[in-house]
mmCIF file of C-alpha atoms and ligand atoms in Angstrom:
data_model
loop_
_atom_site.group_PDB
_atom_site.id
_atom_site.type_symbol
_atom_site.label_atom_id
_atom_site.label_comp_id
_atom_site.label_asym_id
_atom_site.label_seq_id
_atom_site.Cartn_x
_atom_site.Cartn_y
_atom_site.Cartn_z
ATOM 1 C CA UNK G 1472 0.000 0.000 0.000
ATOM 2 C CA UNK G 1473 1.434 3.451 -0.917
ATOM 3 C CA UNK G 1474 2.388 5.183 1.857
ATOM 4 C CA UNK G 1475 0.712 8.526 2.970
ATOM 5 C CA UNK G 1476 1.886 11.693 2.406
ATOM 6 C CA UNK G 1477 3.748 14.379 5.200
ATOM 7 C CA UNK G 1478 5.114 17.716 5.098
ATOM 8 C CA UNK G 1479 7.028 19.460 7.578
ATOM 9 C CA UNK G 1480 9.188 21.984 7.672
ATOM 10 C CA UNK G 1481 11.786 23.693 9.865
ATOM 11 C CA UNK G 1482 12.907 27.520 10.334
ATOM 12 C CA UNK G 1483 16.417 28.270 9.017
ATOM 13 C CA UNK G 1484 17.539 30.850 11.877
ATOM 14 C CA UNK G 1485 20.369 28.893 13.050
ATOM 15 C CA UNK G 1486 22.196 25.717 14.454
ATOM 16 C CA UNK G 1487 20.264 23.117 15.976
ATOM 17 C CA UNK G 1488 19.691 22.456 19.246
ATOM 18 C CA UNK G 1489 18.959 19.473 21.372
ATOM 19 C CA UNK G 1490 15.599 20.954 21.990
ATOM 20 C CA UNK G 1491 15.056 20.592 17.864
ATOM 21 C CA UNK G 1492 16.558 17.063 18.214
ATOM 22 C CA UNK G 1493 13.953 16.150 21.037
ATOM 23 C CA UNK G 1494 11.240 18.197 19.832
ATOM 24 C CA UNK G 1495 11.588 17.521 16.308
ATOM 25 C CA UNK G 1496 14.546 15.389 14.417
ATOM 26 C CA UNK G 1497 14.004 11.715 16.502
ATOM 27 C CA UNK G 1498 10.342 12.195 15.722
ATOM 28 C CA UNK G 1499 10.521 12.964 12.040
ATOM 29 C CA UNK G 1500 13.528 9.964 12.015
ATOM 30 C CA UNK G 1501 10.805 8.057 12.874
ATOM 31 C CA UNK G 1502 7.872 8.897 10.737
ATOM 32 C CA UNK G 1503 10.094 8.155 7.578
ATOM 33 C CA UNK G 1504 9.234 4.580 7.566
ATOM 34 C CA UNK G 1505 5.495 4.983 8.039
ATOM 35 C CA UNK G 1506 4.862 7.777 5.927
ATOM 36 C CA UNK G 1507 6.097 9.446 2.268
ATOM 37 C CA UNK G 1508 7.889 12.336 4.190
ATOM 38 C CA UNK G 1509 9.055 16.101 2.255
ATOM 39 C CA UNK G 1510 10.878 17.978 5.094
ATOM 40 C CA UNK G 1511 12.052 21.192 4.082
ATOM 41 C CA UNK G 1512 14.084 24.112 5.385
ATOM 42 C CA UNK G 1513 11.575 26.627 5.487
ATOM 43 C CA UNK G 1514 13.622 29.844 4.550
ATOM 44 C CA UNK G 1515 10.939 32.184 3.865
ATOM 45 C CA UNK G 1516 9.663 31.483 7.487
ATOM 46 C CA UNK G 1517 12.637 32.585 8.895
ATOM 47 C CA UNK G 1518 12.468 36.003 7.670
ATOM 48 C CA UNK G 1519 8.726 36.531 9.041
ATOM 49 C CA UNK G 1520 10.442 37.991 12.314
ATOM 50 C CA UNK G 1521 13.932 39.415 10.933
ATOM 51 C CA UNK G 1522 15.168 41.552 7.495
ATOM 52 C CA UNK G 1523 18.298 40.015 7.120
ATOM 53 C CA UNK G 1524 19.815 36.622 7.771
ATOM 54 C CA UNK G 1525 23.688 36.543 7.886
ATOM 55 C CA UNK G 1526 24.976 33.164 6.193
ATOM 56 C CA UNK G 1527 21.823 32.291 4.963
ATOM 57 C CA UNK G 1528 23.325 29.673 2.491
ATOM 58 C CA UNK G 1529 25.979 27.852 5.239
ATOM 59 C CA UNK G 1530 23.224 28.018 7.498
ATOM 60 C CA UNK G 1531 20.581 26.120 5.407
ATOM 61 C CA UNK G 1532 23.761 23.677 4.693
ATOM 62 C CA UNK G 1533 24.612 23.384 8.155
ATOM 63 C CA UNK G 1534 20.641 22.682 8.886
ATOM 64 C CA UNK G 1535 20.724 19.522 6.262
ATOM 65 C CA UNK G 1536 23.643 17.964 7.361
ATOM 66 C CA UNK G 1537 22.959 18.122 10.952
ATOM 67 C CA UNK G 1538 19.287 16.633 9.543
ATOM 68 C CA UNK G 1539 20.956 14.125 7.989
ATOM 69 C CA UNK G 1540 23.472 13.236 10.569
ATOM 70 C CA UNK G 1541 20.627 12.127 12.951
ATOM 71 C CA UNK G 1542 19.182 9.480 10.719
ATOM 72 C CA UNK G 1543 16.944 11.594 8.208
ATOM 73 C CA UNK G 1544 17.544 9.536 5.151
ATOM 74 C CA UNK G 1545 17.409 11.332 1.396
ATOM 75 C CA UNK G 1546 16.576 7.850 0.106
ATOM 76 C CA UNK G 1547 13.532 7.515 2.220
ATOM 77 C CA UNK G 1548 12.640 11.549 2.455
ATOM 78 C CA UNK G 1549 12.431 14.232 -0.080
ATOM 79 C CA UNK G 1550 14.825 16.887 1.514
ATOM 80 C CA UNK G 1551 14.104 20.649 -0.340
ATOM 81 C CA UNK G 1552 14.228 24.366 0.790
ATOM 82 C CA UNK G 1553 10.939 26.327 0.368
ATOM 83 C CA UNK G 1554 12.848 28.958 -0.914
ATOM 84 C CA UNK G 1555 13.232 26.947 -4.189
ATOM 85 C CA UNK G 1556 9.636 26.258 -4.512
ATOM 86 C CA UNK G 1557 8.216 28.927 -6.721
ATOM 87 C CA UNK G 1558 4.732 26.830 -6.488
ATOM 88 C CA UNK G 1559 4.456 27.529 -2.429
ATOM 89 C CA UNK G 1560 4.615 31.150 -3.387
ATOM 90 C CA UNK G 1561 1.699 30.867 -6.042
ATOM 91 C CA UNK G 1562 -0.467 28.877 -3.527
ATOM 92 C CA UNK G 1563 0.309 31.274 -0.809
ATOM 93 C CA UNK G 1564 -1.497 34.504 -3.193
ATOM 94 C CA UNK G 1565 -3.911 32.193 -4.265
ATOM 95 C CA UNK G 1566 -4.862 30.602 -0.790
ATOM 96 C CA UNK G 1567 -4.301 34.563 0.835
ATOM 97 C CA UNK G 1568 -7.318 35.774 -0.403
ATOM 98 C CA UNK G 1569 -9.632 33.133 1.033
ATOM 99 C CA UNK G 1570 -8.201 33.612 4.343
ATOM 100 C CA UNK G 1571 -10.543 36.423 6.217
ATOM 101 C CA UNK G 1572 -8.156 38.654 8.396
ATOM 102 C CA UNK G 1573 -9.816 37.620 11.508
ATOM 103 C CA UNK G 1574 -8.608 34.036 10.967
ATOM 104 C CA UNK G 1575 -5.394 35.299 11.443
ATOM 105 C CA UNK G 1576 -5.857 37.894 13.267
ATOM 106 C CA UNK G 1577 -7.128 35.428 15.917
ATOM 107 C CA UNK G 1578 -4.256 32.676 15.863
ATOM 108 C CA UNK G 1579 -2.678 32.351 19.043
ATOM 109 C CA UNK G 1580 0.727 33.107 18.352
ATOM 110 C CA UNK G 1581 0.141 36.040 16.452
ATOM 111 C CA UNK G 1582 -1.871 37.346 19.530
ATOM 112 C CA UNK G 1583 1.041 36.635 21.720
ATOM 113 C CA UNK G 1584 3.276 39.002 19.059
ATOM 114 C CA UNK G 1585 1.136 41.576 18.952
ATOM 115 C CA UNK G 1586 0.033 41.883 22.594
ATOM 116 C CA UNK G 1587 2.224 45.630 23.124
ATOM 117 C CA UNK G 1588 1.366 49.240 22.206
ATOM 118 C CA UNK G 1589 3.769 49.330 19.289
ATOM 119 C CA UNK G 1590 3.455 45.914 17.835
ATOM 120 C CA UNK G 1591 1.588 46.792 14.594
ATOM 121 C CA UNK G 1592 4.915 48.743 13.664
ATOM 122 C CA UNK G 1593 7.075 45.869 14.341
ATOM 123 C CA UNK G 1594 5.405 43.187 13.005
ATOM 124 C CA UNK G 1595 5.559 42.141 9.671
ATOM 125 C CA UNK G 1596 2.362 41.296 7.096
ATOM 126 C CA UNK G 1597 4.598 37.989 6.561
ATOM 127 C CA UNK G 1598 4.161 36.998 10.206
ATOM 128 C CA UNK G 1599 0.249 37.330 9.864
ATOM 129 C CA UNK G 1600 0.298 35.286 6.532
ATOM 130 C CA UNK G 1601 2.610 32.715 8.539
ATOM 131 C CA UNK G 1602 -0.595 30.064 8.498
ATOM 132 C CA UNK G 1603 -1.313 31.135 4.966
ATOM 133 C CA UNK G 1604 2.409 30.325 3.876
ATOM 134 C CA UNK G 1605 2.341 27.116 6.180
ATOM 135 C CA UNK G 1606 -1.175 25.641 4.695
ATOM 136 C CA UNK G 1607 0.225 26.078 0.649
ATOM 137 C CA UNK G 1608 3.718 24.282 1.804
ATOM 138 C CA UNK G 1609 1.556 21.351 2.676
ATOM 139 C CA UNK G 1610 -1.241 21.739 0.394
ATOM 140 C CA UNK G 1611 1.346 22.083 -2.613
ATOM 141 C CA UNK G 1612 2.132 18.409 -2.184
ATOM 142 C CA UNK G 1613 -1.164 17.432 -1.458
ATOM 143 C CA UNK G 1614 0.212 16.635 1.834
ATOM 144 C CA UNK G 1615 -1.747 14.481 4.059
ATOM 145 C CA UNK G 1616 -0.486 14.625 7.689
ATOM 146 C CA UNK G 1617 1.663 17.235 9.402
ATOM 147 C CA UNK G 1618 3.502 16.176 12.625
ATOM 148 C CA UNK G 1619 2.438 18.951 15.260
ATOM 149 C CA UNK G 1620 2.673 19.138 18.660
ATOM 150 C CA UNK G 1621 -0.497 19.864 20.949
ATOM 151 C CA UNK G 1622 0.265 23.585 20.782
ATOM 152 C CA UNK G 1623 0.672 23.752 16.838
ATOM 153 C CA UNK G 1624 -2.937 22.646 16.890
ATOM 154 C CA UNK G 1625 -4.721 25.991 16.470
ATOM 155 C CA UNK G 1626 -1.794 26.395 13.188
ATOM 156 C CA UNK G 1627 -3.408 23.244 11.846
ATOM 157 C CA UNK G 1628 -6.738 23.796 12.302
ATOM 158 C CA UNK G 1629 -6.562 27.033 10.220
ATOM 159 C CA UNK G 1630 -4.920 24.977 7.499
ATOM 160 C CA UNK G 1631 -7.943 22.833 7.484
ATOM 161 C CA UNK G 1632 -10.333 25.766 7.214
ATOM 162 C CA UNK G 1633 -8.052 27.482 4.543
ATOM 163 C CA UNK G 1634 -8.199 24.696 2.215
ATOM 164 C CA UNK G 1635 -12.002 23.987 3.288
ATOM 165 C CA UNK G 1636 -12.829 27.472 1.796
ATOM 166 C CA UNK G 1637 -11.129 27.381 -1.203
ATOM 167 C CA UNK G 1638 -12.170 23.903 -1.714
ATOM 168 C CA UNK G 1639 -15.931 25.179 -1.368
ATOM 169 C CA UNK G 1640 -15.432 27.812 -4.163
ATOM 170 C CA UNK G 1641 -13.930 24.898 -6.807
ATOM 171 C CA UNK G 1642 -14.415 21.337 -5.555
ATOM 172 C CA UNK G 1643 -12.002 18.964 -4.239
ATOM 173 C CA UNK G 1644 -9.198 20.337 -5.360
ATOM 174 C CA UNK G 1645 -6.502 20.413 -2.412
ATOM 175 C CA UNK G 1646 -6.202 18.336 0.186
ATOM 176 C CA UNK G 1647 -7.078 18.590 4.040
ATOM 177 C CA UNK G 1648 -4.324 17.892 6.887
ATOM 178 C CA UNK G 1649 -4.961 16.286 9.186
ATOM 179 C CA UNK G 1650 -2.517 15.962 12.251
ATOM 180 C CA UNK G 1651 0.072 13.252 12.997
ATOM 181 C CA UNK G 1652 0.396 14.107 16.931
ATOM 182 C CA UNK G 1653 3.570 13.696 18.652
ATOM 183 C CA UNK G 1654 4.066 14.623 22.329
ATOM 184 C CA UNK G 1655 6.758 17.312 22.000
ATOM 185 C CA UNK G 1656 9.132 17.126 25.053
ATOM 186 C CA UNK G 1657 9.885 20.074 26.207
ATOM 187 C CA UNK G 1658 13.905 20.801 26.691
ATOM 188 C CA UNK G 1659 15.306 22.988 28.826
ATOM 189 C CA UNK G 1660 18.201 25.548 28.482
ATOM 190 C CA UNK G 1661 21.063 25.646 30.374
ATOM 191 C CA UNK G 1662 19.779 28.350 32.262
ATOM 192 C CA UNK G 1663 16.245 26.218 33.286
ATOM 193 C CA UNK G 1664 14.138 28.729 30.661
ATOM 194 C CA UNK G 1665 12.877 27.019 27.418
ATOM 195 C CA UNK G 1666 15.702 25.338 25.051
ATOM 196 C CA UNK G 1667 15.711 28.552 22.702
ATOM 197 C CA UNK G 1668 18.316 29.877 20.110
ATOM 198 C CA UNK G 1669 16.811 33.421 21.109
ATOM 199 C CA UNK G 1670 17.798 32.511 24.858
ATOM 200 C CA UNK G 1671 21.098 31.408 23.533
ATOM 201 C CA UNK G 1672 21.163 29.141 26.666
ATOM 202 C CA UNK G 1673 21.384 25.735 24.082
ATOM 203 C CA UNK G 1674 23.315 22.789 23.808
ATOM 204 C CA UNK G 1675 24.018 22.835 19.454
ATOM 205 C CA UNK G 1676 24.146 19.481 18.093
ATOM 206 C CA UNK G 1677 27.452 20.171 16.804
ATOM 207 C CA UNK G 1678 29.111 20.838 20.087
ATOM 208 C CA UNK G 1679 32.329 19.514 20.514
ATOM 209 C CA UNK G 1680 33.235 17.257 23.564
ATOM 210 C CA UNK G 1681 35.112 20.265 25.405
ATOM 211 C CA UNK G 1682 32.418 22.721 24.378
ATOM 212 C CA UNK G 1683 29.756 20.358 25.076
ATOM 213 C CA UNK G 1684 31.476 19.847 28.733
ATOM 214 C CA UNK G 1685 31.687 23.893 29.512
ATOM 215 C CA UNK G 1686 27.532 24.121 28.704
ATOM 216 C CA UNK G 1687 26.735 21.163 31.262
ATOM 217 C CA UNK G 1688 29.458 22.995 33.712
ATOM 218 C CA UNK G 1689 27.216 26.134 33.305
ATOM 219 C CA UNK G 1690 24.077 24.265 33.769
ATOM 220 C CA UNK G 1691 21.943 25.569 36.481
ATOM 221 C CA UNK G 1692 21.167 23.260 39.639
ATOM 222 C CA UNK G 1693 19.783 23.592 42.804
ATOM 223 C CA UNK G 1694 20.868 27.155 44.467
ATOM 224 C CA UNK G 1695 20.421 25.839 48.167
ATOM 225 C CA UNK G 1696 22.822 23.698 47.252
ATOM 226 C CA UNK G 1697 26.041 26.136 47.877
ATOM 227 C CA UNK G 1698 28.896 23.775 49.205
ATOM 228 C CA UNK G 1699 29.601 20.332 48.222
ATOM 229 C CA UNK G 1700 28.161 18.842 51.613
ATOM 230 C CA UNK G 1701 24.545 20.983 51.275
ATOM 231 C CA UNK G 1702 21.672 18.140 50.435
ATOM 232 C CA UNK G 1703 19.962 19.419 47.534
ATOM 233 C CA UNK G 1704 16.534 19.461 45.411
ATOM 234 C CA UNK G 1705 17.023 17.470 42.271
ATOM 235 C CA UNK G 1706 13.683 18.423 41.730
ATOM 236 C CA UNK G 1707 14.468 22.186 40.983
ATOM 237 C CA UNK G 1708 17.285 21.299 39.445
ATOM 238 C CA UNK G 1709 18.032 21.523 35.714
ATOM 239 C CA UNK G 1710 20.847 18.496 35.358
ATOM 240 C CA UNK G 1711 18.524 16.385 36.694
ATOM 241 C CA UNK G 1712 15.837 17.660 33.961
ATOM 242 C CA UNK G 1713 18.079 16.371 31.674
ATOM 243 C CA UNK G 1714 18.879 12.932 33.675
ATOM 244 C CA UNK G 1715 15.017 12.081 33.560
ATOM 245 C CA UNK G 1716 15.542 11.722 30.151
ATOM 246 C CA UNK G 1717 19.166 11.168 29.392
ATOM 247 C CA UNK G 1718 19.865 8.470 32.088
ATOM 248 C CA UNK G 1719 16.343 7.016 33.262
ATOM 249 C CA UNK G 1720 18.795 3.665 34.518
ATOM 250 C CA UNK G 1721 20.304 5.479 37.390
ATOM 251 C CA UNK G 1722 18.089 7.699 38.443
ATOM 252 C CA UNK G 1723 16.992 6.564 41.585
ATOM 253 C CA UNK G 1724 20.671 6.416 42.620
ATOM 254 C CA UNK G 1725 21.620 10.405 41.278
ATOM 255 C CA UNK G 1726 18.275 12.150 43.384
ATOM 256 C CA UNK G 1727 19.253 9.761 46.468
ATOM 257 C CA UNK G 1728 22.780 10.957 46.232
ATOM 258 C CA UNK G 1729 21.890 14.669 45.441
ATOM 259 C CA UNK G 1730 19.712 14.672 48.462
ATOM 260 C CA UNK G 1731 21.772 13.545 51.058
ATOM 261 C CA UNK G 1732 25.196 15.063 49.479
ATOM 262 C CA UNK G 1733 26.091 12.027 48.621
ATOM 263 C CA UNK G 1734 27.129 12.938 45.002
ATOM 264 C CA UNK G 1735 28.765 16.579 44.141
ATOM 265 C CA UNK G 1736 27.290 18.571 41.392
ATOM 266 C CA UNK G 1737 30.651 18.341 39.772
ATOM 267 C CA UNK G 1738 30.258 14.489 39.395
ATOM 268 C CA UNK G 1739 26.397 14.862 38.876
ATOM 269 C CA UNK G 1740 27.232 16.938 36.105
ATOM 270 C CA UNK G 1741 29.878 14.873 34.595
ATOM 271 C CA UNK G 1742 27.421 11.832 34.388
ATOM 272 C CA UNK G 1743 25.177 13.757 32.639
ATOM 273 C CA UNK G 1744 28.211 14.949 30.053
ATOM 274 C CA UNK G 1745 29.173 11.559 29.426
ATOM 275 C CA UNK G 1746 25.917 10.447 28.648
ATOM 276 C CA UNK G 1747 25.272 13.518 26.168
ATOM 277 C CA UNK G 1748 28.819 12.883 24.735
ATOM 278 C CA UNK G 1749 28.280 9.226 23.946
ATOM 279 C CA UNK G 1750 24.373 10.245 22.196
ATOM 280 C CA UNK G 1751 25.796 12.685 20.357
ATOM 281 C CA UNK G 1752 29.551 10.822 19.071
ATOM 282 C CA UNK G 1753 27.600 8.747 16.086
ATOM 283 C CA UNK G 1754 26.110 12.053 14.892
ATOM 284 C CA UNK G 1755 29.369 13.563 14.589
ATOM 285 C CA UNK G 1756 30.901 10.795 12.806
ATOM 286 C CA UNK G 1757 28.106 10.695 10.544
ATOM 287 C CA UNK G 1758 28.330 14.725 9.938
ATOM 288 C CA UNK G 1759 31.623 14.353 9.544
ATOM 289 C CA UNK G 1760 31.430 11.911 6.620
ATOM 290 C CA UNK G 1761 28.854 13.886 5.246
ATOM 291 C CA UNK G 1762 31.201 16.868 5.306
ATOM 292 C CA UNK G 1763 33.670 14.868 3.615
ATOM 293 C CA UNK G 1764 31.472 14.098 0.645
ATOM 294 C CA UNK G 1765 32.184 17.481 -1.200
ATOM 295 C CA UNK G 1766 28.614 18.573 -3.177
ATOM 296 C CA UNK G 1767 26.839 16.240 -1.160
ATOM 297 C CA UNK G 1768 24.385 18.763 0.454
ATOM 298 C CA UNK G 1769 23.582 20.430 -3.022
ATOM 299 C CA UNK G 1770 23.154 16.678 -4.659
ATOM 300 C CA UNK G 1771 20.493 15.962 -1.959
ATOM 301 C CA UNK G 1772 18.761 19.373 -2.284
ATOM 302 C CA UNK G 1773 19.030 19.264 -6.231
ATOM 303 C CA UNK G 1774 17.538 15.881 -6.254
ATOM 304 C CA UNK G 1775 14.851 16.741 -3.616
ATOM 305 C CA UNK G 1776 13.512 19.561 -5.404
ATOM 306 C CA UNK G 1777 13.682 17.714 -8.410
ATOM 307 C CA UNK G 1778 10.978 15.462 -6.746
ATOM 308 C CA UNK G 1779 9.336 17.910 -5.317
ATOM 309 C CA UNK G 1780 8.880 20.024 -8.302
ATOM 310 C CA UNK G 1781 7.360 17.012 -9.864
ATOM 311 C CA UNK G 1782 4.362 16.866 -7.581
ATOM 312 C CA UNK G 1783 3.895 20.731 -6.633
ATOM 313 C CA UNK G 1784 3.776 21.838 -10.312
ATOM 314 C CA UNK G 1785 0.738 18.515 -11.065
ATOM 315 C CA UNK G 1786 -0.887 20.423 -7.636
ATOM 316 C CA UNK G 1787 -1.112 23.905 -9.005
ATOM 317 C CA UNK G 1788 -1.821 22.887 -12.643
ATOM 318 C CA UNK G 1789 -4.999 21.536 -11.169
ATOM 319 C CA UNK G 1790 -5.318 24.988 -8.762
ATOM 320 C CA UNK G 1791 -4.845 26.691 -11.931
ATOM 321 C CA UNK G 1792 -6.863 25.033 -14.365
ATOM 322 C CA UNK G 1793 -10.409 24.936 -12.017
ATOM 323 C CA UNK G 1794 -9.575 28.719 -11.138
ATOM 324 C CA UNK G 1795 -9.150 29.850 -15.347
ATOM 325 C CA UNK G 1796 -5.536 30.672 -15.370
ATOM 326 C CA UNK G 1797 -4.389 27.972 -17.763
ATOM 327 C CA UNK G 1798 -5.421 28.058 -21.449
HETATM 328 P P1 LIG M 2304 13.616 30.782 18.108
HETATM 329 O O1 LIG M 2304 14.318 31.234 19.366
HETATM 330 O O2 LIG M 2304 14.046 31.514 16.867
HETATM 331 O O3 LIG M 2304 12.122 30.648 18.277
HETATM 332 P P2 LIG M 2304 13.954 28.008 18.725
HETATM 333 O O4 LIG M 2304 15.282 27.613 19.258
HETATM 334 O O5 LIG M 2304 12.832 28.192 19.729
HETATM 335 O O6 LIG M 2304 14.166 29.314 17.854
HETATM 336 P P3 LIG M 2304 12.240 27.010 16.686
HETATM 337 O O7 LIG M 2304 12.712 27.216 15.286
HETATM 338 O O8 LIG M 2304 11.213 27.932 17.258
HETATM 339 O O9 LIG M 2304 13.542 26.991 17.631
HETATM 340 O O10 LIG M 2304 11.772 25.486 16.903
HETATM 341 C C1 LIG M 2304 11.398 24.640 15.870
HETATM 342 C C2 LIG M 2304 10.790 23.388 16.475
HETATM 343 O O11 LIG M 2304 11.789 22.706 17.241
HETATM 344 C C3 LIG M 2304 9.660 23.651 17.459
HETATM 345 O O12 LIG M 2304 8.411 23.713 16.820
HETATM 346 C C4 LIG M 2304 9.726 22.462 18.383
HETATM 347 O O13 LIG M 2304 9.061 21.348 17.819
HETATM 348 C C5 LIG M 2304 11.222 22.149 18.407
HETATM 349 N N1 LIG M 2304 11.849 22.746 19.576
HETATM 350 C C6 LIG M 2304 12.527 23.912 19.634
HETATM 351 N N2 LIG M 2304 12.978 24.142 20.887
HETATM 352 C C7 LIG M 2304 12.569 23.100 21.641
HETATM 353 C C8 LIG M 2304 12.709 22.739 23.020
HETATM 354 N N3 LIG M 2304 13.374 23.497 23.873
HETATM 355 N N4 LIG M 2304 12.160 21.582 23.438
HETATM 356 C C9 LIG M 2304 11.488 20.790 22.581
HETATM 357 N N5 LIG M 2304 11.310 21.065 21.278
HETATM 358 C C10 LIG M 2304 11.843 22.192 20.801
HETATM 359 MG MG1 LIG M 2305 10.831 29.103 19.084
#
């Protein structure tokens, strides 16, 4: 049976963090053998909150490999930037003007931009049209299923009613998402606040050993716990976060210890290291045999939006044709 069709996407504003690799990458490595998967590097996202991006290109390169170094497989997935899809950018003027402005206007996360005084000068017409932009990258490829977290939801939901209107102007014509759920773990930062690149409190996937040691030496952990010999609160502690997930097989023993001083933060911390050192070590062989492979990034995009073009330009024929633009 031919596998199902699902689009995602991913904002190119810069190295990715463990919080991606929790929150997104292991997730999408997964969904490639269940579904027909197009991820893409969605460039023209990026730029709903900034003007200029500085090493655009080595940054959507870095983004790939790093994809690819977890397991996200080019022979499996159809790997493209949006930003080479002329077809997303047709949908999105089409699919605009069936979007009422109160739609938007009402979507969570653009209420939580524009909650200050002077918001309407600072935010951009491209961050309103952010669910327009998001339904036509799916829609282009008659996409199926999008993997969302809970909070993406509302995102999703406007997708569906996007399409839903159009469709009820000129038949079944695109398709209707529907959501692949995935519980989104949430990572923290180093400094206990949300895993964020705009925090810059993350661990980067790339990290070295030594720099990967100096961020868990800066994690934050319990503050009652000032000397070595003060019990502490694993509970309020962010290394421990990270143990709950990153070594669930001695868990028990690390909150026993940290609450009767029986381990150090220094060691608490290096157990955690060496755990995060040894997840990420295959990933940086595999990046850097990817690196070694000279034109390797630009053979996988090339041949990804190859495929890509393939299906979005059958999708907007048929947008076109039932609309009157083709002759
Ligand atoms: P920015 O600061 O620019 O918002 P970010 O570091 O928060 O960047 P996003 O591009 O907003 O990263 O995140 C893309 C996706 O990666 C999110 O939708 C989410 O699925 C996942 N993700 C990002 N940060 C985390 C995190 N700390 N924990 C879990 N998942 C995360
Ligand atoms: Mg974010």
């Amino acid at each position: 049976m031919a596998k199902k069709r699902l689009v995602s996407g991913m904002r190119t504003t810069g190295s990715l963090h463990l919080g991606h690799l929790e929150g997104t990458l292991k997730n999408w490595v997964s969904l490639q053998d269940t579904y027909d998967c197009f991820f893409f590097a969605a460039v023209w996202h990026a730029f709903t909150d900034r003007l200029k991006i500085d090493n655009l290109p080595a940054i959507i390169d870095e983004m790939v490999i790093d994809w690819l170094s977890v397991g996200i497989d080019p022979e499996k997935s159809v790997i493209f930037r949006q930003s080479s899809m002329h077809e997303h950018a047709e949908l999105c003027t089409i699919l605009s003007n069936c979007t009422p402005l109160g739609w938007l206007e009402r979507c969570p996360s653009f209420k939580d931009d524009v909650r200050d005084e002077d918001a309407k000068s600072r935010v951009s017409l491209g961050k309103l049209m952010y669910p327009v932009l998001m339904t036509s990258d799916i829609a282009a490829y008659d996409g199926e299923f999008v993997p969302v977290g809970k909070d993406q939801l509302p995102h999703l939901e406007l997708s569906r009613e996007i399409v839903r209107r159009f469709n009820g102007s000129y038949g079944d014509v695109l398709k209707e998402p529907d959501a692949v759920l995935s519980q989104v773990p949430l990572l923290l930062g180093i400094d206990k606040r949300k895993m964020s690149k705009s925090y810059n409190n993350g661990i980067e996937l790339r990290e070295t050993p030594d720099g990967l040691k100096a961020k868990v030496q800066q994690m934050i952990t319990d503050p009652q716990r000032v000397r070595r010999n003060d019990p502490g609160d694993p509970e309020v502690c962010c290394v421990y976060a990270y143990h709950k997930i990153y070594t669930p097989d001695r868990l028990e023993e690390i909150a026993q210890g940290c609450r009767t001083a029986g381990i150090g933060c220094r060691d608490c911390k290096l157990i955690l290291y060496e755990r995060l050192n040894n997840m990420l070590e295959p990933y940086r062989c595999r990046r850097a045999e990817i690196e070694s492979r000279k034109g390797y990034v630009k053979e996988v995009l090339d041949a990804g939006e190859k495929r890509a073009h393939a299906i979005a330009s059958e999708v907007l024929q048929r947008v076109r044709q039932v609309m009157g633009f083709s002759s």
